[in-house]
CSV table of C-alpha atoms in Angstrom, one decimal:
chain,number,residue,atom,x,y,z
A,1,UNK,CA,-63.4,-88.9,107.0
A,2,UNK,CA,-66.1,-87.1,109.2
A,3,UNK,CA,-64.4,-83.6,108.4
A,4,UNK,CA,-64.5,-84.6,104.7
A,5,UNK,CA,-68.6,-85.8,105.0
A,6,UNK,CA,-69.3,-82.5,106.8
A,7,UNK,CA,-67.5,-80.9,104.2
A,8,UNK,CA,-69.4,-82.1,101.7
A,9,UNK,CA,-73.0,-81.6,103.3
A,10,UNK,CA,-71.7,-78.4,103.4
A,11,UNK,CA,-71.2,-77.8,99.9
A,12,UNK,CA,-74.4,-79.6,99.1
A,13,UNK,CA,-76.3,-77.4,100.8
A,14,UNK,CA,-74.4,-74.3,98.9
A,15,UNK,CA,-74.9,-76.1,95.5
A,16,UNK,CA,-79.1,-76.6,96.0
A,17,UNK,CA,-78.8,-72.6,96.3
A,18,UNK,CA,-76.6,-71.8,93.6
A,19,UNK,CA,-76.9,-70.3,90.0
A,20,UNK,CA,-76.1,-72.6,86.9
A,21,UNK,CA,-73.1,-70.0,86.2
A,22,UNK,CA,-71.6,-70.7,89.9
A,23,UNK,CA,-72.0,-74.4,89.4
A,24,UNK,CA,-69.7,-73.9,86.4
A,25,UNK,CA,-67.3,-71.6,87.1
A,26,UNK,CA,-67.6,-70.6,90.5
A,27,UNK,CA,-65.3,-72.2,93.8
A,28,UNK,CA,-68.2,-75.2,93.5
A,29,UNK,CA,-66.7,-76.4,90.1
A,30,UNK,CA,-63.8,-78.1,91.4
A,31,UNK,CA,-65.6,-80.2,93.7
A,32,UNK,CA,-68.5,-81.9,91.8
A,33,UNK,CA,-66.2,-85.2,92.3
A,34,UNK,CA,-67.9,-85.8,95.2
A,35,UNK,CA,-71.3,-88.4,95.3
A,36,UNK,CA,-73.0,-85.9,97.5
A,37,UNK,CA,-72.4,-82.9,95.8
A,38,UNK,CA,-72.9,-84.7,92.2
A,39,UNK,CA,-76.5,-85.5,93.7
A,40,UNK,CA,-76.6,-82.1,94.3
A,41,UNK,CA,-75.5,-81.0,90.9
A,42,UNK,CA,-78.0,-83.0,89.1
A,43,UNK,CA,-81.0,-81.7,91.6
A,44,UNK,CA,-79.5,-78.2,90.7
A,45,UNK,CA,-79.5,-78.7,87.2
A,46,UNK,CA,-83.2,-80.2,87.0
A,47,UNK,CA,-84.7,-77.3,89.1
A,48,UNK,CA,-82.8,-74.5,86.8
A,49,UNK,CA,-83.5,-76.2,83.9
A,50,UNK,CA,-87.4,-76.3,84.6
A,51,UNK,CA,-87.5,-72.8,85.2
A,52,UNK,CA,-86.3,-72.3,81.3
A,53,UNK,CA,-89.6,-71.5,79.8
A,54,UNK,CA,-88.7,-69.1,76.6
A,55,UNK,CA,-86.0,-69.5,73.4
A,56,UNK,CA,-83.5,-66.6,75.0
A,57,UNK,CA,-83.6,-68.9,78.4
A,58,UNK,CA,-82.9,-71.9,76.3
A,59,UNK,CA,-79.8,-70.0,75.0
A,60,UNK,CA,-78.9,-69.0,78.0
A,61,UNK,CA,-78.8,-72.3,79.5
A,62,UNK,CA,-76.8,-74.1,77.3
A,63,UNK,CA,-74.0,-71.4,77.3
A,64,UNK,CA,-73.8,-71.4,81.1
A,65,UNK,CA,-74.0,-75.1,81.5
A,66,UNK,CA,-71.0,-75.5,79.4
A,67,UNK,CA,-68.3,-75.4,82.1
A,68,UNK,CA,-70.3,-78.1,84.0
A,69,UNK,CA,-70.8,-80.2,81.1
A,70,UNK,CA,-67.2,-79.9,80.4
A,71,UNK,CA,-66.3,-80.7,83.6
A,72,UNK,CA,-67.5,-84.5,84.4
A,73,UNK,CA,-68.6,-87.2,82.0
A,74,UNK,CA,-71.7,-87.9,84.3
A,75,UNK,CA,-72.8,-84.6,84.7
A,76,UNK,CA,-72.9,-84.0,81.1
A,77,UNK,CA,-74.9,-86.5,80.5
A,78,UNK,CA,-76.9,-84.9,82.9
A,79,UNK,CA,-77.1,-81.5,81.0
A,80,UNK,CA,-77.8,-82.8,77.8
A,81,UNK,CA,-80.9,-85.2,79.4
A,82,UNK,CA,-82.0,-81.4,81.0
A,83,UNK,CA,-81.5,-79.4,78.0
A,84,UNK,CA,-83.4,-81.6,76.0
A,85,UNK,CA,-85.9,-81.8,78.3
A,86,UNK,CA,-86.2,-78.4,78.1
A,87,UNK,CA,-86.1,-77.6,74.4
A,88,UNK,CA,-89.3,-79.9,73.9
A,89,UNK,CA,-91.0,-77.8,76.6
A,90,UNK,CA,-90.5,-74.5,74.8
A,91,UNK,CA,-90.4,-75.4,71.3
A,92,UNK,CA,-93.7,-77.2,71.8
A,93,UNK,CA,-95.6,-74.1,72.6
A,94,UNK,CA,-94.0,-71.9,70.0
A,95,UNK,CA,-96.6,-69.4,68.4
A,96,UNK,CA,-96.6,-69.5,64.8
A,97,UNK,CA,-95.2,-65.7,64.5
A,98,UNK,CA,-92.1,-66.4,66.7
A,99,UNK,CA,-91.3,-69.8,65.2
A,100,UNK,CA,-90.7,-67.9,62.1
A,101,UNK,CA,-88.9,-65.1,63.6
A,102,UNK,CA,-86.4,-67.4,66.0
A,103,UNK,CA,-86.1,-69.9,62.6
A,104,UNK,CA,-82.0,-69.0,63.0
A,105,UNK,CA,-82.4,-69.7,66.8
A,106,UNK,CA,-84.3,-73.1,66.2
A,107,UNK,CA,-81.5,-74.0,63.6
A,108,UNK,CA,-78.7,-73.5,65.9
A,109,UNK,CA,-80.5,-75.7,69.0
A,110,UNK,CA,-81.0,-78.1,66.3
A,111,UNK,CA,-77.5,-78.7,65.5
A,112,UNK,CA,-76.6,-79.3,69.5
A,113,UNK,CA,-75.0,-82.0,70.5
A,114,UNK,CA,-77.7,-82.8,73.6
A,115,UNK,CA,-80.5,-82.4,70.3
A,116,UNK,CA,-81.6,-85.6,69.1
A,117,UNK,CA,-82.8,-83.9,65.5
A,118,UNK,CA,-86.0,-86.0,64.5
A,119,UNK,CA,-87.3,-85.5,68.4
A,120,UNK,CA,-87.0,-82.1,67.9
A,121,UNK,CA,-88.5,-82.0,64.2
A,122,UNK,CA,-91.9,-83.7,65.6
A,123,UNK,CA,-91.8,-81.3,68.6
A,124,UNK,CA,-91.6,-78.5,66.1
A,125,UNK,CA,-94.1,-80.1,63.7
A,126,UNK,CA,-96.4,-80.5,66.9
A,127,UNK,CA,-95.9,-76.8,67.5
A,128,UNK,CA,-97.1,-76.2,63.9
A,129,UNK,CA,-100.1,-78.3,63.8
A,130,UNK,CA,-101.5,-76.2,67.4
A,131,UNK,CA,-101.1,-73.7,65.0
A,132,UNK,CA,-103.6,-74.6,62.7
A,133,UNK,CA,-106.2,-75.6,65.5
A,134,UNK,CA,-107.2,-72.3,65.7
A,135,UNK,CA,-110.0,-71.2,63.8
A,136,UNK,CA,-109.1,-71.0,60.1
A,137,UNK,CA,-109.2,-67.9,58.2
A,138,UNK,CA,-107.1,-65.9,55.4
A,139,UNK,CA,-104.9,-64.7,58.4
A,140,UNK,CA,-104.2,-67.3,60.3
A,141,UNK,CA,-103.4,-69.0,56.9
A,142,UNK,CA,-101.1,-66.0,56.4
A,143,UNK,CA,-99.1,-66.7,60.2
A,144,UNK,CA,-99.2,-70.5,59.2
A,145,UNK,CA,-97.8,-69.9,55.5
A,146,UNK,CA,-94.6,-67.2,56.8
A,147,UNK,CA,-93.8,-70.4,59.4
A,148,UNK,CA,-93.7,-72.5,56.8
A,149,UNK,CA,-91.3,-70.8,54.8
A,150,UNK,CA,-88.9,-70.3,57.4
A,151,UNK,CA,-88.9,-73.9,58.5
A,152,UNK,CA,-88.6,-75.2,55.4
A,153,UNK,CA,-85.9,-72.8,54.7
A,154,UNK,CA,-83.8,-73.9,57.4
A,155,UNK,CA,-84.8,-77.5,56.8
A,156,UNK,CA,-86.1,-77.5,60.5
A,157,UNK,CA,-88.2,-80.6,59.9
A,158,UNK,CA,-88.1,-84.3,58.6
A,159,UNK,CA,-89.4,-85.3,55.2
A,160,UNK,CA,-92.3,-87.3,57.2
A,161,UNK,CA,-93.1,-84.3,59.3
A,162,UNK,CA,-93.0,-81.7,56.8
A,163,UNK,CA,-95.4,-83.4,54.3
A,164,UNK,CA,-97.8,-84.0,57.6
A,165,UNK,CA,-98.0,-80.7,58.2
A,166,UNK,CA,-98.3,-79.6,54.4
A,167,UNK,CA,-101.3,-82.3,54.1
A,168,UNK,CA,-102.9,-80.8,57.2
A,169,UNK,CA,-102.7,-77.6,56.1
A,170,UNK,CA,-103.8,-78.4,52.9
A,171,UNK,CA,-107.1,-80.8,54.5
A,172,UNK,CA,-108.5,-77.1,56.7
A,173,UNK,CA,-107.8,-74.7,54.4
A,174,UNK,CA,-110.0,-77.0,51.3
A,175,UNK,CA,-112.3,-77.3,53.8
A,176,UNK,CA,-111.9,-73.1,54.8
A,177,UNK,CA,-112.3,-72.6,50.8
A,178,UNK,CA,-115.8,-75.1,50.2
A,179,UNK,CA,-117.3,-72.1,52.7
A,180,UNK,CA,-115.4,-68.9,52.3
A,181,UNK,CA,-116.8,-65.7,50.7
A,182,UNK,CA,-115.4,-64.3,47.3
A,183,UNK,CA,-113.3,-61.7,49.1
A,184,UNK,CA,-111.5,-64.2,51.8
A,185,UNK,CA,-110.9,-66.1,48.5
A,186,UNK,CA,-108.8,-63.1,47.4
A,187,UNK,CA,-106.9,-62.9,50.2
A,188,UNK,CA,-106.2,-67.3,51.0
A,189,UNK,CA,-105.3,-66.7,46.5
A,190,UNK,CA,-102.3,-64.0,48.2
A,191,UNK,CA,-101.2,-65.9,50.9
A,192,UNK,CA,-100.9,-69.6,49.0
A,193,UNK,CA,-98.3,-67.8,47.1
A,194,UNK,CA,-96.1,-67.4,50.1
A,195,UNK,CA,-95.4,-70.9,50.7
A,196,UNK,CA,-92.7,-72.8,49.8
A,197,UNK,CA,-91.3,-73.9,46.4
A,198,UNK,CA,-89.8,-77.0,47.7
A,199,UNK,CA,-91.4,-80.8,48.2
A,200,UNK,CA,-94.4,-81.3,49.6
A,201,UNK,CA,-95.7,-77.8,50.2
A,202,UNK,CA,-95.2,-77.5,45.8
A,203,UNK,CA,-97.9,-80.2,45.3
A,204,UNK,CA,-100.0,-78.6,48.4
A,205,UNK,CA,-100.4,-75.1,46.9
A,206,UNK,CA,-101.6,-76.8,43.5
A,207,UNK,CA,-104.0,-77.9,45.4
A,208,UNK,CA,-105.7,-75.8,47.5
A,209,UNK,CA,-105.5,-73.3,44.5
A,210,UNK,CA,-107.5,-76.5,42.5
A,211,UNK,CA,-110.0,-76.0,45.2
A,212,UNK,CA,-110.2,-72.2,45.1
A,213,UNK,CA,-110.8,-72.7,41.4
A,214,UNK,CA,-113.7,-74.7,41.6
A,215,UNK,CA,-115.3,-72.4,44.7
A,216,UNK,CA,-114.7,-69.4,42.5
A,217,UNK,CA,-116.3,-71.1,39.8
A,218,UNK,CA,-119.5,-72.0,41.8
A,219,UNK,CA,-119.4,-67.9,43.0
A,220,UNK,CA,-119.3,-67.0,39.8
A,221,UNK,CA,-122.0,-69.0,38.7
A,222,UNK,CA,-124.6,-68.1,41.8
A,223,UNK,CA,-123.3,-64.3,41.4
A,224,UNK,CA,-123.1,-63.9,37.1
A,225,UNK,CA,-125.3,-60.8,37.4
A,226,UNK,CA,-123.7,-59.0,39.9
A,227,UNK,CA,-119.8,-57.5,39.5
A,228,UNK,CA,-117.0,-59.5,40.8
A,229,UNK,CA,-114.6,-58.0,43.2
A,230,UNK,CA,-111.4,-56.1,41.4
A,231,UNK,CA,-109.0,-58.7,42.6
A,232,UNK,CA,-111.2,-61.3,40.9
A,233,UNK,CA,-111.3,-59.8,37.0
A,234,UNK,CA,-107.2,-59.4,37.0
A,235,UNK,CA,-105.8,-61.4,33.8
A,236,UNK,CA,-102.9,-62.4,36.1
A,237,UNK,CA,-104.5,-63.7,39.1
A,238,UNK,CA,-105.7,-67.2,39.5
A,239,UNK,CA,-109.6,-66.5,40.2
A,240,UNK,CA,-110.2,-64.5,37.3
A,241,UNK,CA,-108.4,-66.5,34.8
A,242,UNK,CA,-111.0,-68.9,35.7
A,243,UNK,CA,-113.8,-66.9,35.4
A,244,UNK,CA,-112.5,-65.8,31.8
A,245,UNK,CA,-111.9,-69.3,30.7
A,246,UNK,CA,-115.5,-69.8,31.8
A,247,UNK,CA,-117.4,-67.2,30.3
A,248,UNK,CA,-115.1,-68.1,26.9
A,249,UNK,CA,-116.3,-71.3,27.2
A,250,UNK,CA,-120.1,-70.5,27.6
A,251,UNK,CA,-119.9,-68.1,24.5
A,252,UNK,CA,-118.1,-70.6,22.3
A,253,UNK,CA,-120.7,-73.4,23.4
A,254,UNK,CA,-123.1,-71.0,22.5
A,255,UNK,CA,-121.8,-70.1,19.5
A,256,UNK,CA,-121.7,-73.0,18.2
A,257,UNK,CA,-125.1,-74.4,19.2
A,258,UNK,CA,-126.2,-71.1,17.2
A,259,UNK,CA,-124.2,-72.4,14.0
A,260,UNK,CA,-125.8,-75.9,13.4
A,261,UNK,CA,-129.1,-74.7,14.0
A,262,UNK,CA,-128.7,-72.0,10.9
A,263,UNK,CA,-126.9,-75.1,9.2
A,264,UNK,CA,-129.6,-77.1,9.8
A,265,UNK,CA,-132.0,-74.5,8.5
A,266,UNK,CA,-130.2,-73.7,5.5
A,267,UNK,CA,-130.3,-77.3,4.1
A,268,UNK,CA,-133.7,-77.7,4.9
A,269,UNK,CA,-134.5,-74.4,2.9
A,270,UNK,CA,-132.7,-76.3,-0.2
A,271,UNK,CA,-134.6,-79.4,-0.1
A,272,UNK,CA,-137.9,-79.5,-2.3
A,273,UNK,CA,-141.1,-78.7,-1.6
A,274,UNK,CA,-143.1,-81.8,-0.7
A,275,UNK,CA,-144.4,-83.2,-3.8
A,276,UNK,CA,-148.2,-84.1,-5.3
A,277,UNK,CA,-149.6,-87.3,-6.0
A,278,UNK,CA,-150.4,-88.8,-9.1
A,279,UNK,CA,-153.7,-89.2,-11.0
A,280,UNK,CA,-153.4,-92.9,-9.8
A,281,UNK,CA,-153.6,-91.6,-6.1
A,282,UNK,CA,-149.5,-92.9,-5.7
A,283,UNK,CA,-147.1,-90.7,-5.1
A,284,UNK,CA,-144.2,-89.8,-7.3
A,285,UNK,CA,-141.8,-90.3,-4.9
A,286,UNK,CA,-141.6,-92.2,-2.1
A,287,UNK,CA,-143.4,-91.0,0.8
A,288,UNK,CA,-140.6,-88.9,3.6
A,289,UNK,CA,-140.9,-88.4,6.7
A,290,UNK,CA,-143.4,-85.5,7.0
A,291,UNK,CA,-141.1,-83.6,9.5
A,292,UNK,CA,-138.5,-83.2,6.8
A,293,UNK,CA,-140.5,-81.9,3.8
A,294,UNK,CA,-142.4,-79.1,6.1
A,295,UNK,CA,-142.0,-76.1,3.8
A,296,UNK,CA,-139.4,-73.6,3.4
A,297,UNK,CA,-141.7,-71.3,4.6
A,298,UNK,CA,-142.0,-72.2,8.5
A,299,UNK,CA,-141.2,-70.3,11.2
A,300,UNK,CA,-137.9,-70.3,13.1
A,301,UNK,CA,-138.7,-72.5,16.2
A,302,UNK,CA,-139.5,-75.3,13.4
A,303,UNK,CA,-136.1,-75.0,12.3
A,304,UNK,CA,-134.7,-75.6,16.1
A,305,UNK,CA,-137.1,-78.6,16.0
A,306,UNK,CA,-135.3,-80.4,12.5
A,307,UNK,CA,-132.2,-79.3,13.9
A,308,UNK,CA,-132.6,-81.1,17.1
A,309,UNK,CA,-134.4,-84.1,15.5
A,310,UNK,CA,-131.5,-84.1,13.0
């Protein structure tokens, strides 16, 4: 029994050195039965799996750690409580620009066994939402808007967590458009076009394009005299649809302020002249209101006065 505990410090002390791949498959795997070397194990398996600090490392880990996770019940369990342990550590500092390019690689990890899927959804949400703490612009809008897409392609996150994300996207960039120039206008107008079809981010884009609308109007109103950008005047693009519908409006309320007051003239022109009072000092008629029976003969601004008065 003293031969077989010496053996086993032994072994411990080889398995604290050792790579994840020898713990699997090398003369060590056979041997994991015993409570010193299991201890071992699992201090082996915590050290290599805190060193993981990138998606390719994730990968790596969880093919080499198959053998051992294969291997004992307890030691599995052990794997799985490192590997997820270590997938929230990476995917919680995921840029926006590789969480879109890796969205195949995050699907995968998703799917593994040791991946509890709504922990990893609110890690990747997290991830998302650090995003959008950076100052917002037209490009960073752009970064956030690609990431969305591939997430919500690959259906990386829960219903609760996506249409958090979509609202806080949607709260900074309203806020981004109540401040933002005419041209970054153009450019937030491009990138809300990139972003998903599907619930919530839909309803999200209808409404930060709501809120563009209303900006562009105000800029259109501060800037009438001066040309809009190119972007702005095309028939198909949002901003300058609005700005046609506006000026159509402004010409057809003026058009038809300018038809009741040459209405209103015309019937005053038909009505008769005032008329003259009798010998008795009565009038023949009864006495209008003066206003009304002003002669055919005034001027123009006295016809915008009836008119209004009318």
């Amino acid at each position: 029994s003293r031969v077989r505990g010496v053996v086993a410090e032994a072994l411990a002390m080889r398995v604290r050195r050792a790579s994840l791949l020898e713990l699997g498959v090398g003369p060590l795997a056979g041997v994991t039965g015993e409570p010193l070397v299991h201890a071992a194990v699992s201090e082996r398996l915590e050290v290599l799996s805190s060193s993981v600090t990138t998606l390719t490392e994730v990968t790596a880990f969880i093919k080499q750690s198959e053998p051992v996770r294969a291997s004992d019940k307890v030691l599995a369990m052990v794997v799985d409580n490192m590997l997820g342990g270590a997938v929230q550590r990476v995917v919680v500092g995921l840029p926006l620009g590789e969480i879109k390019t890796s969205a195949s690689t995050l699907a995968t990890l998703r799917r593994h066994p040791a991946i509890d899927p709504t922990i990893f959804g609110l890690t990747l949400g997290e991830a998302m939402t650090a995003g959008l703490a950076e100052e917002f612009s037209a490009a960073s809008a752009r970064a956030f808007v690609r990431a969305a897409e591939a997430v919500s392609s690959h259906k990386l996150l829960t219903p609760e967590m996506g249409a958090y994300v979509a609202r806080l996207f949607a709260a900074q960039a309203s806020a981004y458009v109540s401040v933002a120039p005419v041209d970054d206008l153009n450019s937030l107008v491009e990138v809300l076009g990139g972003l998903p079809q599907a619930a919530p981010w839909g309803e999200i884009r209808e409404n930060v394009m709501n809120s563009v609308a209303r900006r562009a109007g105000v800029l259109v109103r501060a800037r009438s005299r001066a040309p809009l950008p190119r972007a702005l005047s095309k028939e198909q693009g949002r901003l300058g649809q609005i700005s046609s519908l506006m000026k159509r409006m402004h010409a057809i309320d003026a058009a038809v302020d300018t038809q009741q007051v040459s209405l209103a003239c015309k019937e005053l022109a038909l009505l008769p002249p005032r008329p003259g009072r009798s010998a008795s000092g009565g009038s023949s008629l009864p006495r209008q209101p003066a206003l009304l029976w002003e002669p055919p003969e005034r001027s123009v601004s006295s016809c915008f006065l009836t008119a209004a008065v009318g």
